[in-house]
Short mmCIF file of C-alpha atoms in Angstrom, two decimals:
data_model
loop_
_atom_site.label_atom_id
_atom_site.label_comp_id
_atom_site.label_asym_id
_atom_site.label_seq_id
_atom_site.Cartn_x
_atom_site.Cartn_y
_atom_site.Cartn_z
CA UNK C 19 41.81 -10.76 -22.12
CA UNK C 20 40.09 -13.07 -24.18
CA UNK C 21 40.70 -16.16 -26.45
CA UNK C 22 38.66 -17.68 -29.30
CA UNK C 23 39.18 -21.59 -29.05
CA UNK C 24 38.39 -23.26 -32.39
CA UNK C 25 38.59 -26.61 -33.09
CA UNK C 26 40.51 -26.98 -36.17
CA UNK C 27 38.53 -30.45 -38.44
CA UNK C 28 40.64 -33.04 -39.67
CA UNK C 29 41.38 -33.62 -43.23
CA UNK C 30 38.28 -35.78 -43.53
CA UNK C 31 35.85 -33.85 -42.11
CA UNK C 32 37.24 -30.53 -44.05
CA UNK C 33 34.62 -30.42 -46.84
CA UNK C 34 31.56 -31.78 -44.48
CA UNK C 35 32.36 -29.02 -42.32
CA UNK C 36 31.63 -26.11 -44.74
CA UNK C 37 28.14 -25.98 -43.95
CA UNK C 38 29.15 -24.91 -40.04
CA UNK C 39 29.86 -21.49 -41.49
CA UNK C 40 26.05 -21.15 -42.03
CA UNK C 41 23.78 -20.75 -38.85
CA UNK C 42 21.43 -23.12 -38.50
CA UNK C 43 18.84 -20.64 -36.39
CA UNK C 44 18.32 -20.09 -32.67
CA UNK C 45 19.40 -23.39 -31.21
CA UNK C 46 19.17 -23.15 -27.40
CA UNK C 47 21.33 -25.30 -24.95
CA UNK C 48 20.13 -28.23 -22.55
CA UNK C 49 21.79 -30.22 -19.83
CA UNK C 50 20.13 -33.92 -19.00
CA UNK C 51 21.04 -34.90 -15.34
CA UNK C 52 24.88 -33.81 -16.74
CA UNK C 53 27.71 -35.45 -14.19
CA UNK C 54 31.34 -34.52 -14.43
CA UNK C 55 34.23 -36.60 -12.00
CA UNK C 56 37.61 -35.72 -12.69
CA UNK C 57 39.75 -38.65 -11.31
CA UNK C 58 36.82 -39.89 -9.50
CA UNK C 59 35.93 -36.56 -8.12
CA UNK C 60 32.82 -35.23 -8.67
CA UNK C 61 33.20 -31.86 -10.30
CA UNK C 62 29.79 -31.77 -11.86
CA UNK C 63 26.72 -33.16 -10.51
CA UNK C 64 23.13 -34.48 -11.96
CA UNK C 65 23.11 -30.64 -13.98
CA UNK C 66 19.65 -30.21 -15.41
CA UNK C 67 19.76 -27.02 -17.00
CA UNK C 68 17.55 -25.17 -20.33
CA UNK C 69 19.22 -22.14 -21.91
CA UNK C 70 15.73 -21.32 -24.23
CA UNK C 71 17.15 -19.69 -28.04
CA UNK C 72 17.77 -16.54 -27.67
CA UNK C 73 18.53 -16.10 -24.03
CA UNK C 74 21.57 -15.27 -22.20
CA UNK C 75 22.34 -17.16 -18.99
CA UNK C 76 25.01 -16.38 -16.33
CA UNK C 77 26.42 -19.36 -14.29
CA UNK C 78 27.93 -18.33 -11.07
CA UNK C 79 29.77 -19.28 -8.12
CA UNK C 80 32.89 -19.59 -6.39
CA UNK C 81 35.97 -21.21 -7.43
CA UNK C 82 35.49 -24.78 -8.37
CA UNK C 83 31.47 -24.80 -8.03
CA UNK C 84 31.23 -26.32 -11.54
CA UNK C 85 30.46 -23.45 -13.97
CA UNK C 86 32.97 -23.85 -16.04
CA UNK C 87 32.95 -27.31 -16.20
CA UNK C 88 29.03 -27.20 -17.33
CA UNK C 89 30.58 -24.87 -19.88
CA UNK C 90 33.58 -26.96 -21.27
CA UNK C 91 31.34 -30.08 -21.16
CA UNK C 92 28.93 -27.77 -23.95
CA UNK C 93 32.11 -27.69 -25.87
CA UNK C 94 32.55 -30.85 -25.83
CA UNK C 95 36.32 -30.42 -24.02
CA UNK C 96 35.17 -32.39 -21.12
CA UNK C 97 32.68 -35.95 -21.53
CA UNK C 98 29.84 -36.36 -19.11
CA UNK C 99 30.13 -39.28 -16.70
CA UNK C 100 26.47 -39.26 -16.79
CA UNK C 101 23.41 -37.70 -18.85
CA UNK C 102 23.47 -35.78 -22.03
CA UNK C 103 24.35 -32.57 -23.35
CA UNK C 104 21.79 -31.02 -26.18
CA UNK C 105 21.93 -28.33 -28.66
CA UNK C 106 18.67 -27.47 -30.31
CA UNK C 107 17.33 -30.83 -30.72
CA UNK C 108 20.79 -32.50 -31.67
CA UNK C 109 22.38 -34.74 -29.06
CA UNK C 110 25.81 -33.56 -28.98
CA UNK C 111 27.17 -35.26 -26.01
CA UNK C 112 29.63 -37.54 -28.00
CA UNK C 113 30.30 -34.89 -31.00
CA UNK C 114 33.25 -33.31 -31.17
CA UNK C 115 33.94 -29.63 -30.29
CA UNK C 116 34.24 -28.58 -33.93
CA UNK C 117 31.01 -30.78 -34.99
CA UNK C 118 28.99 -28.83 -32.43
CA UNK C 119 29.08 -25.28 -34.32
CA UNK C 120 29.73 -23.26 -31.20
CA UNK C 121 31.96 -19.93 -30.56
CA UNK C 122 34.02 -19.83 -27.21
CA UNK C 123 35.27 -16.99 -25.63
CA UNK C 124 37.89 -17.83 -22.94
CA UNK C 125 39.74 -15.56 -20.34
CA UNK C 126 43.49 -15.38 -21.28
CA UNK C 127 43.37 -14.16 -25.15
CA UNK C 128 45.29 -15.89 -27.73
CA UNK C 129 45.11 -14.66 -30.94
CA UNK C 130 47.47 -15.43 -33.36
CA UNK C 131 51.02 -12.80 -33.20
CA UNK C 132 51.72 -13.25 -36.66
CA UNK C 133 48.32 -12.87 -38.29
CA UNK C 134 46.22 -9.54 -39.10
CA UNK C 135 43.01 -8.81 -37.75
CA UNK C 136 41.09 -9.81 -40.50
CA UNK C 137 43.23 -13.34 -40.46
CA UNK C 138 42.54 -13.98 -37.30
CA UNK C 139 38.68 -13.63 -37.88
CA UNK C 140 38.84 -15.55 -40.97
CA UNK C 141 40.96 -18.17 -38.62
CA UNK C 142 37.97 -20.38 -38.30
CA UNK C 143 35.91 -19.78 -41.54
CA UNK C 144 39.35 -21.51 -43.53
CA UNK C 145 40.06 -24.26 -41.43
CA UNK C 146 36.04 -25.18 -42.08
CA UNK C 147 36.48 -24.75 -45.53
CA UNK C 148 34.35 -21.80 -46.43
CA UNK C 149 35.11 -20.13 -49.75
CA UNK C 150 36.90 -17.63 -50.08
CA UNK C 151 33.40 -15.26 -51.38
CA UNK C 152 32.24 -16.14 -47.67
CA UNK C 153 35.45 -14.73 -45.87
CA UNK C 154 35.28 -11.62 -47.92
CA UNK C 155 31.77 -11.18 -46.74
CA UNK C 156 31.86 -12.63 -43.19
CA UNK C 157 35.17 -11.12 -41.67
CA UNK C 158 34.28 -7.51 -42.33
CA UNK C 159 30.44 -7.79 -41.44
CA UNK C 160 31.94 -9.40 -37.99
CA UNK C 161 34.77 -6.77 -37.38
CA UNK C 162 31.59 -4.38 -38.24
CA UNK C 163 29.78 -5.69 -35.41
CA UNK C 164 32.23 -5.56 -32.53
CA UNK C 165 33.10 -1.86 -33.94
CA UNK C 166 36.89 -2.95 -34.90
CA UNK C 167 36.30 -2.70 -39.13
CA UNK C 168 38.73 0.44 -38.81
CA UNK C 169 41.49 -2.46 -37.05
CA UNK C 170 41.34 -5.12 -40.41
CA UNK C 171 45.02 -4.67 -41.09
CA UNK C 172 46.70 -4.28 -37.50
CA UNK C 173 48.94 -7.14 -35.84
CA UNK C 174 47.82 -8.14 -32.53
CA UNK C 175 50.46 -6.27 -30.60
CA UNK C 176 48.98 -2.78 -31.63
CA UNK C 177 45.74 -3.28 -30.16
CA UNK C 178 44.93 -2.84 -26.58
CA UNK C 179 43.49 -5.37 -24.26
CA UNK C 180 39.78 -4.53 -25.33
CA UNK C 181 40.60 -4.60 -29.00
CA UNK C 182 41.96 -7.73 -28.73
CA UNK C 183 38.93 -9.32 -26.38
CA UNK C 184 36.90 -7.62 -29.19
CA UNK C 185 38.53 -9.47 -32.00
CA UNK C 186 38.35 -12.65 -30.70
CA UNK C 187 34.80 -12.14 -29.91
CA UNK C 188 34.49 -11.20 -33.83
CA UNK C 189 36.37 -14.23 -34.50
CA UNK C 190 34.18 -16.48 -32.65
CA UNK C 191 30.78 -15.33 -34.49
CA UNK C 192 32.55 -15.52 -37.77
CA UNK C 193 31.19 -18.82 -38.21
CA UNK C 194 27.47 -18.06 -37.52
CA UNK C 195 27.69 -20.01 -34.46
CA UNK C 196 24.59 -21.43 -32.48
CA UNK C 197 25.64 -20.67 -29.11
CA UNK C 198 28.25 -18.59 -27.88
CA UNK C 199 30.41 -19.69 -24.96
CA UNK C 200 31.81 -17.14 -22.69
CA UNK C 201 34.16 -18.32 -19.78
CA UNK C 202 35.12 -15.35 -17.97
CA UNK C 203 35.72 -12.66 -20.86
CA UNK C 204 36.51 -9.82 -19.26
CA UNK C 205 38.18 -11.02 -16.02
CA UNK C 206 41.71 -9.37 -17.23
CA UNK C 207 40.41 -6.21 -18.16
CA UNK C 208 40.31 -3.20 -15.63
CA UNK C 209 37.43 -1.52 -14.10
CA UNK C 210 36.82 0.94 -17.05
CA UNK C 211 37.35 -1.15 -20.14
CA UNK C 212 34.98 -3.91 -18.23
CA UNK C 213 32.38 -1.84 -18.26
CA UNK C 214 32.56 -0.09 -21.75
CA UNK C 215 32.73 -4.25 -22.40
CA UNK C 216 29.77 -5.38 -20.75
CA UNK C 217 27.29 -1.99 -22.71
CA UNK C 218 29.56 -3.65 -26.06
CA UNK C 219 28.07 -6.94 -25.44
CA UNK C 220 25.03 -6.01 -24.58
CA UNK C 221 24.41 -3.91 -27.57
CA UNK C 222 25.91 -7.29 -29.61
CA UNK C 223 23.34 -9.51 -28.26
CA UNK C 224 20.70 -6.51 -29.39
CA UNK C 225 21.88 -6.91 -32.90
CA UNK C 226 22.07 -10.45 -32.85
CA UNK C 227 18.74 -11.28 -30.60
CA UNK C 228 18.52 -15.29 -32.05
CA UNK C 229 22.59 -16.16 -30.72
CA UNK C 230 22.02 -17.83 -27.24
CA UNK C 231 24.92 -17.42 -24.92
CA UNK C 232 26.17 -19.20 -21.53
CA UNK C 233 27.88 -16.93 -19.49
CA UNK C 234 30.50 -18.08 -16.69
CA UNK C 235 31.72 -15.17 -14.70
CA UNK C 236 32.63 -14.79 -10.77
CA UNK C 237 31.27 -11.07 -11.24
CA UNK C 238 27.54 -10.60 -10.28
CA UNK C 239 27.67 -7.30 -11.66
CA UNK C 240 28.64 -8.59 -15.09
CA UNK C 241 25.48 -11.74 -14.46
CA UNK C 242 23.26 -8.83 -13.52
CA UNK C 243 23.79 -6.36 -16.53
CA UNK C 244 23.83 -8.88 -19.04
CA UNK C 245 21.98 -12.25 -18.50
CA UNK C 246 18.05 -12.90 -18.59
CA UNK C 247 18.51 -15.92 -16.01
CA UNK C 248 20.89 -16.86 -13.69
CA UNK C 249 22.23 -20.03 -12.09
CA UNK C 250 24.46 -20.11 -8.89
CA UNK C 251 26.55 -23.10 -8.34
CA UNK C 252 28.28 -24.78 -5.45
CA UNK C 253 30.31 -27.65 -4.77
CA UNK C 254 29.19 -29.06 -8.37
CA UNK C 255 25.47 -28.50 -7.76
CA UNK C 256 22.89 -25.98 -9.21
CA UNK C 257 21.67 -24.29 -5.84
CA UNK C 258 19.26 -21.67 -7.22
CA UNK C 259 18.30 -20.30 -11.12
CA UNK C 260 15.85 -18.22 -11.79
CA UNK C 261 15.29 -14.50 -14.29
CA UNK C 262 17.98 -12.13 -12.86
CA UNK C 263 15.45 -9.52 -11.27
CA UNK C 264 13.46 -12.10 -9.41
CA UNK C 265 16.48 -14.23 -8.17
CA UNK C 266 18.12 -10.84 -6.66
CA UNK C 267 14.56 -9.56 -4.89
CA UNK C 268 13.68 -13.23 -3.88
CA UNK C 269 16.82 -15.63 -3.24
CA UNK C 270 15.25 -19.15 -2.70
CA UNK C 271 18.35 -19.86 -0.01
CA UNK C 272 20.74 -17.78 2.50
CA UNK C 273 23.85 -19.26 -0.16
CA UNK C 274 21.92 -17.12 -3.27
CA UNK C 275 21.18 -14.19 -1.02
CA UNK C 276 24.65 -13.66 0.08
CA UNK C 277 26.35 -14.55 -3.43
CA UNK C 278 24.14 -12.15 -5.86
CA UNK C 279 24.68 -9.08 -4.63
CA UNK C 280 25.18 -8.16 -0.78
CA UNK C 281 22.28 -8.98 1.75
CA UNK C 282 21.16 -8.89 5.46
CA UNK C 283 20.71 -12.25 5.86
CA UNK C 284 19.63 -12.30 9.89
CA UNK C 285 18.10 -15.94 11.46
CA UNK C 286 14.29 -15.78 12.40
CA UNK C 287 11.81 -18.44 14.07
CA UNK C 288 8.19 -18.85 14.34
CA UNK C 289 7.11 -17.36 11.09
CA UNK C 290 3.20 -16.22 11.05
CA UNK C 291 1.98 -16.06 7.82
CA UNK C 292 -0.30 -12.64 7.08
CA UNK C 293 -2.66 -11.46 4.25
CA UNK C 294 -1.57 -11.00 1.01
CA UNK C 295 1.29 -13.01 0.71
CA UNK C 296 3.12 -11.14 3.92
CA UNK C 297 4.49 -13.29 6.73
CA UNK C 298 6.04 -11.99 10.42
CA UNK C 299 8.79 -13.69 11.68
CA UNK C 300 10.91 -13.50 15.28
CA UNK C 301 14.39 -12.19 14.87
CA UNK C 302 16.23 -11.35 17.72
CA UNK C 303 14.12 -9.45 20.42
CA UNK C 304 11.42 -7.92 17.99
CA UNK C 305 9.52 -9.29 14.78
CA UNK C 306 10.48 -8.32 11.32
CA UNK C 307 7.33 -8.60 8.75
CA UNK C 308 8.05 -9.24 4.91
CA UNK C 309 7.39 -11.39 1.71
CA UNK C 310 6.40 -14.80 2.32
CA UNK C 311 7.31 -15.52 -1.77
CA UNK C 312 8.16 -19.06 -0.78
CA UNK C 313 5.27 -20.01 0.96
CA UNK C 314 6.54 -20.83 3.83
CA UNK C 315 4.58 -22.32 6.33
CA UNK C 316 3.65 -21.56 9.81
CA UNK C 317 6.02 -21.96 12.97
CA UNK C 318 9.01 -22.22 10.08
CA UNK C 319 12.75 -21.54 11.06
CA UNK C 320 13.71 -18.93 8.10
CA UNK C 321 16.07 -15.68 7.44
CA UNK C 322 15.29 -12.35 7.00
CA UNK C 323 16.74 -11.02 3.38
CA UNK C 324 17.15 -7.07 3.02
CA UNK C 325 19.55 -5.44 1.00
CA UNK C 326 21.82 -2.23 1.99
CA UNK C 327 20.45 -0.15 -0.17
CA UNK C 328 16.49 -0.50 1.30
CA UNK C 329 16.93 0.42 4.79
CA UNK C 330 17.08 4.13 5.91
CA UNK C 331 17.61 6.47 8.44
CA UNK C 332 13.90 7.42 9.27
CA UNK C 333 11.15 5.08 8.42
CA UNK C 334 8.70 5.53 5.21
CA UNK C 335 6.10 4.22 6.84
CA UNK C 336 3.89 3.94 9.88
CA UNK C 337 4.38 0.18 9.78
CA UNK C 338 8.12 0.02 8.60
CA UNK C 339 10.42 -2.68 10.25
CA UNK C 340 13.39 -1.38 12.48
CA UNK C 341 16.45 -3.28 13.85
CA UNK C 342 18.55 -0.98 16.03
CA UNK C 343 22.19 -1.22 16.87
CA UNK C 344 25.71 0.46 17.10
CA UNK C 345 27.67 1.63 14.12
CA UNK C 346 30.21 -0.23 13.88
CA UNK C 347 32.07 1.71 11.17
CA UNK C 348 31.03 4.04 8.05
CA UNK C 349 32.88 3.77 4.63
CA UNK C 350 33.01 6.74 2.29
CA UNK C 351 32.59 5.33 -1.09
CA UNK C 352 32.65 8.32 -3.21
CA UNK C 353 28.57 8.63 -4.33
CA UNK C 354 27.79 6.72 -1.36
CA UNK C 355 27.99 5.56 2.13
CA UNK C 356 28.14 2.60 3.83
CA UNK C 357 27.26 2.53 7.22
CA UNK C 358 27.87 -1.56 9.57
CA UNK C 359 25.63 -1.82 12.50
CA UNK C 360 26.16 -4.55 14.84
CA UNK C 361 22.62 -5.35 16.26
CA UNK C 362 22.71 -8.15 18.97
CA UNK C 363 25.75 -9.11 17.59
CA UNK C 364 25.03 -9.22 14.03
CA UNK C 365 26.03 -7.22 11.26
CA UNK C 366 23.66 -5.13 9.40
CA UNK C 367 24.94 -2.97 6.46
CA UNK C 368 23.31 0.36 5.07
CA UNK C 369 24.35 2.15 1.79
CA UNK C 370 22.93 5.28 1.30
CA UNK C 371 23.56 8.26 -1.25
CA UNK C 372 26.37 10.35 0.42
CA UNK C 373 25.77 11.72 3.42
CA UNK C 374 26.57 15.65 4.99
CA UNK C 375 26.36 13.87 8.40
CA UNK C 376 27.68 10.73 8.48
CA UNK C 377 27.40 8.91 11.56
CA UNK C 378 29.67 8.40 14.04
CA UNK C 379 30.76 4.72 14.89
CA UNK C 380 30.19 3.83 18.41
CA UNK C 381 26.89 5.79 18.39
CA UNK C 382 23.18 4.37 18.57
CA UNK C 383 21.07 4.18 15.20
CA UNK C 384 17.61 2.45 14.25
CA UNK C 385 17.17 1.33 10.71
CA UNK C 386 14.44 1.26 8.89
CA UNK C 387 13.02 -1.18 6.11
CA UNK C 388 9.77 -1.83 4.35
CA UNK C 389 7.96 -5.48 4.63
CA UNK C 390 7.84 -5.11 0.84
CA UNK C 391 11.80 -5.05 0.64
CA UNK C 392 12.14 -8.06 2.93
CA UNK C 393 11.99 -11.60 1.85
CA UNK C 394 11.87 -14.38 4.24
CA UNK C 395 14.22 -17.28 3.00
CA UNK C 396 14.13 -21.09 3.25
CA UNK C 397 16.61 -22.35 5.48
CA UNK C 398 17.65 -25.22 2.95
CA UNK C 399 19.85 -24.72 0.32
CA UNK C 400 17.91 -26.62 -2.55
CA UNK C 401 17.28 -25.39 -5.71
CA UNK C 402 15.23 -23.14 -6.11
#
């Protein structure tokens, strides 16, 4: 569940930090050649990075890739070794966390036992000073927002897990923040309340359009329902970015293809470009034809990209592609099926909508897939 972190200012900064309470507009959030080393360990390396005002971003990756130290060096819990860290047009790579007027989010909630609802949203307005006029107004216009006004009075311990995550969302835009800082919000909730979640803050970000948020999650379902653009990261570098549709139908390395979402990724050699941005490639005994988005020249070592869900049991066209193999194994999964082929040794994956006549593994099967619905990847795993 999740946990508002705010940054309680010190006696002296108490009545300069009364103004944070009022937003200052749509800020967005930029990284200049940002480097992280924990103990003399890289962590973070030469991040450049623009979140434009307004925008939602997902950073993903695997376990220690760096996301969420890009995101803890925006709050200013972590200093760069190198480069700067920009909000709007304010350097804030040397401010404090509770000079930078951000809201975080964090995975394992923490909102305060003893305090009501409505305290803990008003948490952060008081310890910046805001009058009390501005926590009458604020706390129930935020509670109002994340659909928990009916929850003002209640303790902590009689909300559920989404109640809570919603409150200390509520608490975090209580004080008009620029950006919003999400570190894995909804990696303790189960399947169902994650998803009423993610349609929650969607329909928040429709209501407040100018709030720019980073996003860190492992989930590429939660990167791909929410964010505009998405970055992958690996071993502290920024491997591909791009907006969410075109970085799913046109990964700009085998890493991207196989991280968002599941691909085909097959090896291929002596690409031939066609017309219209179309390119045929060797793979295996036959030649696969699809988009050449990446301009890839001629005689280039590439891979094939095709997800499950495009190939199919009889081709849609005279010209379709066609790989065949042995099933390997088919996977009832309720609305659908997944069917593994191993062609030549390699495993190729079809999901179709469930089937009256599955296939039976051990038996031979051609699938079928569209040169539009194939992209031919770099082999490098550059940024995209």
């Amino acid at each position: 569940m999740a946990n508002t972190i705010i940054m309680e200012p010190g006696p002296q900064q108490r009545a300069s930090a009364a103004p944070a309470a009022v937003a200052h507009g749509a800020s967005g959030i930029g990284f200049e050649n940002v480097s992280v080393a924990y103990g003399g360990q890289t962590i973070l390396e030469s991040l450049n990075l623009n979140v434009r005002p307004g925008e939602i971003v997902a950073l993903i990756g695997p376990s220690g890739s760096g996301k969420t130290t890009a995101l803890r060096a925006v709050a200013g819990f972590v200093q760069p070794r190198t480069g700067r860290i920009l909000i709007g047009d304010r350097d804030v790579t040397r401010l404090p966390p509770y000079s930078r007027n951000i809201g975080m989010v964090v995975q394992n909630y923490a909102l305060f036992p003893h305090m009501r609802v409505e305290d803990n949203v008003a948490f952060g307005l008081r310890a910046r000073g805001a009058g009390a006029d501005v926590i009458r107004q604020r706390v129930p216009e935020c509670l109002g927002l994340v659909g928990m006004s009916k929850y003002a009075t209640r303790y902590p311990r009689e909300l559920s897990g989404g109640q809570q995550q919603r409150v200390a969302i509520a608490r975090a835009l209580a004080i008009r923040p620029q950006v919003l800082l999400l570190d894995e919000p909804l990696s303790a909730l189960d399947a169902q309340i994650r998803r009423s979640m993610l349609d929650e803050l969607a329909r928040l970000h429709r209501s407040l359009p100018s709030l720019t948020v980073l996003y860190v999650t492992h989930d590429q379902t939660e990167a791909l329902t929410l964010a505009n653009h998405i970055g992958i990261m690996r071993d502290g570098k920024l491997i591909a970015y791009g907006d969410t549709q075109g970085l799913y139908r046109h990964p700009p390395n085998r890493f991207a293809a196989e991280f968002l979402g599941r691909a085909n990724v097959l090896a291929a050699q002596q690409l031939e470009p066609l017309a219209d941005g179309f390119a045929r490639v060797r793979c295996g005994d036959g030649f696969i034809s699809g988009r050449n988005h990446h301009g890839l020249t001629a005689g280039s070592a590439c891979y094939v990209c095709v997800r499950p869900h495009d190939l199919h049991f009889e081709p849609r066209s005279p010209d379709a592609n066609r790989v065949t193999g042995v099933v390997r194994s088919v996977q009832w999964l309720g609305e659908l099926h997944d069917v593994v082929l191993d062609v030549g040794g390699k495993t190729v994956r079809l999901t179709r909508a469930q089937l009256a006549r599955p296939p039976e593994p051990g038996t031979a099967l051609s699938a079928h897939f569209d040169a539009a619905d194939v992209t031919l990847v770099p082999e490098g795993e550059g940024h995209g």
